[in-house]
Coordinates of C-alpha atoms in Angstrom, one line a residue:
Chain A
M27 CA -63.5 -0.4 -9.6
T28 CA -64.3 -4.0 -10.5
A29 CA -61.8 -5.6 -12.8
I30 CA -63.4 -7.1 -15.9
K31 CA -61.7 -10.2 -17.3
S32 CA -62.4 -11.6 -20.7
I33 CA -61.7 -14.4 -23.2
K34 CA -62.0 -13.7 -26.9
L35 CA -64.5 -15.9 -28.7
E36 CA -64.3 -14.3 -32.1
G37 CA -62.4 -16.7 -34.3
R38 CA -62.9 -19.5 -31.9
I39 CA -66.7 -19.9 -32.4
A40 CA -68.1 -19.6 -35.9
A41 CA -70.9 -17.0 -36.4
T42 CA -74.4 -18.6 -36.5
P43 CA -76.1 -18.9 -40.0
L44 CA -78.3 -16.0 -39.0
G45 CA -75.3 -13.8 -38.5
I46 CA -74.8 -13.7 -34.8
N47 CA -71.1 -13.3 -34.1
F48 CA -69.8 -14.2 -30.6
L49 CA -67.3 -11.6 -29.5
R50 CA -66.0 -12.4 -26.0
A51 CA -66.9 -13.8 -22.6
E52 CA -66.6 -11.4 -19.7
W53 CA -66.6 -11.9 -15.9
W54 CA -65.8 -10.0 -12.8
G55 CA -65.5 -12.7 -10.1
D56 CA -62.8 -15.3 -10.4
L57 CA -64.8 -17.8 -8.4
S58 CA -68.1 -16.9 -9.9
R59 CA -70.0 -19.4 -12.1
F60 CA -71.4 -16.7 -14.2
V61 CA -70.0 -15.1 -17.4
V62 CA -71.5 -12.7 -19.9
I63 CA -71.2 -13.5 -23.5
R64 CA -71.1 -10.4 -25.8
Y65 CA -72.2 -10.8 -29.4
S66 CA -73.0 -8.7 -32.4
E67 CA -75.6 -9.1 -35.1
R68 CA -75.3 -8.5 -38.8
D69 CA -76.6 -4.9 -38.4
G70 CA -73.8 -4.2 -35.9
I71 CA -76.1 -4.2 -32.9
E72 CA -74.4 -5.7 -29.9
G73 CA -76.1 -7.8 -27.2
S74 CA -75.3 -9.8 -24.1
L75 CA -76.3 -13.2 -22.8
R76 CA -75.5 -14.6 -19.4
M77 CA -74.1 -18.1 -19.1
D78 CA -74.2 -20.3 -16.0
I79 CA -70.9 -22.2 -16.2
D80 CA -72.1 -24.9 -13.8
K81 CA -75.3 -25.5 -15.8
R82 CA -73.4 -25.3 -19.1
A83 CA -76.2 -23.2 -20.5
F84 CA -77.3 -19.6 -21.3
I85 CA -79.7 -18.2 -18.8
D86 CA -80.9 -15.6 -21.2
H87 CA -82.7 -15.8 -24.5
I88 CA -83.0 -13.8 -27.7
A89 CA -86.5 -12.8 -28.5
D90 CA -86.4 -14.1 -32.1
P91 CA -86.9 -17.9 -31.7
A92 CA -84.8 -18.8 -34.8
K93 CA -81.9 -16.7 -33.6
D94 CA -82.3 -18.0 -30.1
E95 CA -82.2 -21.6 -31.2
A96 CA -79.0 -21.0 -33.2
V97 CA -77.4 -19.2 -30.2
Q98 CA -78.4 -21.9 -27.6
S99 CA -76.9 -24.5 -29.8
Q100 CA -73.5 -22.8 -29.3
A101 CA -73.7 -22.9 -25.5
L102 CA -71.7 -26.2 -25.2
P103 CA -68.8 -25.2 -27.6
I104 CA -68.5 -21.9 -25.8
W105 CA -68.6 -23.6 -22.4
E106 CA -65.8 -26.0 -23.5
I107 CA -63.6 -23.0 -24.4
L108 CA -64.3 -21.3 -21.1
A109 CA -63.7 -24.5 -19.1
K110 CA -60.3 -24.9 -20.7
L111 CA -59.1 -21.3 -20.8
R112 CA -60.8 -19.6 -17.8
N113 CA -59.2 -21.8 -15.2
K114 CA -55.8 -21.1 -16.8
H115 CA -56.6 -17.4 -17.0
D116 CA -57.5 -17.3 -13.3
W117 CA -54.5 -19.4 -12.3
S118 CA -52.0 -17.2 -14.1
S119 CA -53.7 -14.1 -12.8
A120 CA -53.5 -15.5 -9.2
R121 CA -49.8 -16.4 -9.7
A122 CA -49.1 -12.9 -10.9
Q123 CA -50.6 -11.5 -7.7
G124 CA -48.4 -13.8 -5.7
L125 CA -51.3 -15.9 -4.5
Chain B
M254 CA -90.4 -17.3 10.4
T255 CA -88.9 -18.4 7.1
Y256 CA -87.1 -16.0 4.9
F257 CA -86.3 -16.5 1.3
Y258 CA -83.8 -14.4 -0.7
K259 CA -83.7 -13.3 -4.3
G260 CA -80.6 -11.9 -6.0
V261 CA -81.0 -9.5 -8.9
G262 CA -78.1 -8.6 -11.1
V263 CA -77.5 -5.2 -12.8
G264 CA -79.2 -4.9 -16.2
T265 CA -81.4 -7.9 -15.8
F266 CA -85.2 -7.8 -16.3
L267 CA -86.1 -7.5 -12.6
H268 CA -83.4 -4.9 -11.9
A269 CA -85.5 -2.2 -13.7
T270 CA -88.0 -2.0 -10.8
D271 CA -88.2 -2.1 -7.1
L272 CA -89.7 -5.5 -6.2
R273 CA -91.0 -4.1 -2.9
T274 CA -93.4 -2.1 -5.1
T275 CA -94.1 -4.4 -8.0
G276 CA -93.9 -7.9 -6.5
I277 CA -92.5 -10.7 -8.6
A278 CA -94.2 -12.5 -11.4
P279 CA -92.8 -15.6 -13.2
A280 CA -91.7 -15.1 -16.8
R281 CA -94.5 -17.4 -18.1
P282 CA -97.3 -17.4 -15.4
T283 CA -99.7 -19.2 -17.8
L284 CA -97.6 -22.3 -18.2
S285 CA -98.4 -25.1 -15.9
F286 CA -96.0 -26.4 -13.3
S287 CA -94.8 -29.9 -13.9
L288 CA -91.8 -32.1 -13.4
S289 CA -90.3 -31.2 -16.7
A290 CA -90.9 -27.5 -16.1
A291 CA -89.1 -27.7 -12.8
M292 CA -86.2 -29.6 -14.2
L293 CA -85.8 -27.3 -17.2
H294 CA -85.9 -24.3 -14.8
V295 CA -83.3 -25.6 -12.4
S296 CA -81.0 -27.8 -14.4
S297 CA -80.9 -25.9 -17.7
G298 CA -81.5 -22.4 -16.5
V299 CA -84.6 -22.0 -18.6
V300 CA -86.0 -18.7 -17.3
M301 CA -89.2 -18.7 -19.5
S302 CA -91.0 -20.8 -17.0
P303 CA -93.9 -20.7 -14.5
C304 CA -91.5 -20.6 -11.6
I305 CA -89.7 -18.0 -9.6
S306 CA -86.4 -19.1 -8.1
V307 CA -85.5 -18.0 -4.6
T308 CA -83.0 -19.4 -2.1
R309 CA -82.8 -20.0 1.6
S310 CA -79.2 -18.8 1.6
Y311 CA -78.4 -15.1 1.6
A312 CA -74.8 -16.0 0.5
V313 CA -76.1 -17.6 -2.7
A314 CA -78.4 -14.7 -3.4
E315 CA -75.6 -12.2 -2.9
D316 CA -73.3 -14.1 -5.2
Y317 CA -76.0 -14.2 -7.9
A318 CA -76.7 -10.5 -7.5
K319 CA -73.1 -9.6 -7.7
Y320 CA -72.0 -11.8 -10.6
A321 CA -75.0 -12.7 -12.6
G322 CA -75.8 -9.3 -14.0
L323 CA -75.1 -8.0 -17.5
T324 CA -72.6 -5.6 -16.0
A325 CA -70.8 -5.4 -12.7
P326 CA -72.5 -3.6 -9.9
T327 CA -71.2 -0.1 -9.0
L328 CA -71.9 2.5 -6.3
A329 CA -74.2 4.3 -8.6
K330 CA -75.9 1.2 -9.9
P331 CA -75.9 -1.6 -7.3
A332 CA -77.2 -5.1 -7.6
H333 CA -79.9 -6.1 -5.1
V334 CA -80.8 -8.9 -2.7
Y335 CA -84.4 -8.9 -1.7
V336 CA -85.8 -10.6 1.4
I337 CA -89.1 -12.3 0.9
E338 CA -91.5 -13.6 3.6
I339 CA -94.3 -15.8 2.4
P340 CA -97.3 -16.0 4.7
D341 CA -98.0 -19.4 6.4
P342 CA -100.4 -20.9 5.6
L343 CA -99.9 -20.2 1.9
P344 CA -102.5 -17.8 0.3
T345 CA -104.7 -19.2 -2.5
G346 CA -103.0 -19.3 -5.9
I347 CA -99.5 -19.8 -4.8
A348 CA -97.4 -22.9 -4.3
I349 CA -93.9 -23.5 -3.0
H350 CA -91.8 -26.5 -4.1
D351 CA -88.6 -27.9 -2.9
P352 CA -87.1 -29.2 -6.2
V353 CA -85.1 -32.0 -4.4
E354 CA -88.3 -33.4 -2.7
Y355 CA -90.3 -32.8 -5.9
V356 CA -88.0 -34.7 -8.2
A357 CA -87.4 -37.4 -5.6
S358 CA -91.2 -37.9 -5.1
H359 CA -91.5 -38.5 -8.9
N360 CA -88.7 -41.1 -8.8
R361 CA -89.8 -43.4 -6.0
N362 CA -89.3 -46.7 -7.8
P363 CA -85.6 -47.7 -7.7
L364 CA -86.3 -50.4 -10.3
A365 CA -87.3 -47.7 -12.9
S366 CA -84.7 -46.2 -15.2
P367 CA -83.7 -43.5 -15.8
S368 CA -83.8 -42.0 -12.3
Y369 CA -81.5 -39.6 -10.5
H370 CA -78.8 -42.3 -10.1
H371 CA -75.6 -42.1 -12.2
N372 CA -73.2 -44.8 -13.2
G373 CA -69.9 -42.9 -12.8
D374 CA -67.3 -43.4 -10.0
A375 CA -67.7 -42.2 -6.5
K376 CA -66.3 -38.7 -7.3
F377 CA -68.5 -38.2 -10.4
L378 CA -70.8 -36.0 -8.4
L379 CA -68.1 -33.4 -8.2
A380 CA -68.3 -33.0 -11.9
V381 CA -72.0 -32.4 -11.7
V382 CA -71.5 -29.7 -9.1
D383 CA -68.6 -28.1 -10.8
P384 CA -68.2 -29.4 -14.4
A385 CA -65.5 -26.9 -15.5
S386 CA -63.1 -28.1 -12.8
H387 CA -63.7 -31.8 -13.5
L388 CA -63.9 -31.9 -17.3
G389 CA -62.4 -35.4 -17.6
R390 CA -65.1 -37.0 -15.4
F391 CA -67.7 -36.4 -18.1
T392 CA -65.8 -38.3 -20.7
T393 CA -64.2 -41.1 -18.7
P394 CA -66.3 -44.3 -19.2
P395 CA -67.4 -45.9 -16.0
A396 CA -65.8 -49.2 -15.1
R397 CA -67.5 -52.2 -16.7
P398 CA -68.5 -55.0 -14.3
P399 CA -66.5 -58.2 -14.9
G400 CA -68.3 -60.5 -17.4
M401 CA -70.4 -57.8 -18.9
A402 CA -69.3 -57.3 -22.5
G403 CA -70.4 -55.2 -25.5
G404 CA -71.2 -51.7 -26.3
V405 CA -69.0 -48.7 -27.1
P406 CA -67.5 -47.1 -23.9
S407 CA -69.0 -43.7 -23.2
G408 CA -69.1 -41.2 -20.4
P409 CA -71.3 -41.7 -17.3
V410 CA -75.0 -41.3 -17.5
V411 CA -76.2 -38.2 -15.8
T412 CA -79.9 -37.3 -15.9
S413 CA -81.8 -34.1 -15.7
E414 CA -83.2 -35.4 -12.4
L415 CA -79.7 -35.6 -11.0
H416 CA -78.7 -32.2 -12.3
T417 CA -81.9 -30.7 -10.8
M418 CA -81.4 -32.2 -7.4
V419 CA -77.7 -31.3 -7.2
N420 CA -78.1 -27.8 -8.5
S421 CA -81.0 -27.2 -6.0
L422 CA -79.0 -28.5 -3.1
R423 CA -76.0 -26.4 -4.0
D424 CA -78.1 -23.2 -4.3
A425 CA -80.6 -24.0 -1.4
E426 CA -83.1 -23.3 -4.2
I427 CA -86.9 -23.2 -3.7
L428 CA -89.4 -22.7 -6.5
I429 CA -92.4 -20.4 -6.1
V430 CA -95.3 -20.9 -8.5
G431 CA -97.6 -17.9 -8.6
I432 CA -97.2 -14.2 -8.0
V433 CA -95.2 -12.9 -5.1
H434 CA -97.2 -10.0 -3.6
P435 CA -95.2 -6.8 -3.1
A436 CA -96.1 -6.8 0.7
W437 CA -94.1 -10.1 1.0
V438 CA -90.9 -8.4 -0.3
I439 CA -89.9 -6.9 3.0
Q440 CA -86.4 -5.7 2.5
R441 CA -83.8 -4.8 -0.1
F442 CA -80.0 -4.8 0.3
D443 CA -77.7 -3.0 -2.2
I444 CA -74.8 -5.0 -3.4
R445 CA -71.8 -3.2 -4.8

C-alpha cells in the first residue's frame, strides 16, 4: 500500500474569485517532482490537478477557460508553500524512520 | 533501432485506453509546431499542444508513470510505460524534434538577447533543474561587474529557452509532432 503524504492548502491559499478552493497537495514519492492538488468548487464538486514542482506549473487544465486562468495564476503561490514545507515534511519523515 | 518511452499515470487522459490499440494523438493536433509551442510544452508543462512528449530514458518514463498520475498506481490499477518504435525513415505527416537542438538552432547569434544564457552564478543552473531545493538562487541578485552602476538588484535572468533546454536534457525528452500509429507502440509495462 502506497503511503500518501499531504500538505494542507486550505487557509493558506485564498479561494479564487470563481469559487475554487484549494484543499491540499498530495504525493506518494518523496523524491518525485509531481504532486496532485485537490480542490473543490462552489457546488461541492472536487477535482484534481497535477503540478510539476520543477516546472513550477500545473500540467493539467480546467475546461472552463475563466476558471482555468484563475487556477493557473495560483500555481506559483502554491509552489512556494510546497517548496518550503514539503522538504521539511520529507526530512522529518526520513528522520522518524531513522534515515 | 531507437526506442522511445512514454509514461502514463493512473487517472490521466491516456490511461483510459490501451495505446497499442489506439495509438497516440497530441492534445491539439491542429495547432502548428513552432518555437513558442515547443517551449510552452516543455518548460511550462502546457499539455494543450501539437506535440507528444516521449523520452529516451525508461527510468524517466517509469518515474512519470508512477508519480504523475491523479492517484497512486495499485495492483488492480497499474500505471503504464509504453515502448514506441518509430519507423526510419519517418513516414509522411510525422516529425520528431530534439528540443535542445531545436531551441539552440533558433538562438545561433550570441550577440542577440535574450537567448538561453543566464546571468546568475556558476551554480544557478542547479536552481533551474531543481528549484524547490535551491529557492534562494532565484532571488539572489547576480554580482554586478565593477564600474557598472544603476538599477534595482533583482534575481538572475532565466529565459524560457534555458528552461526548455534544461528540462529536455533532464528528461531525455523528444517531441513528436503528428499521430503515433498503434503499430509503433510495441510494448506496455505495468507499473505498480
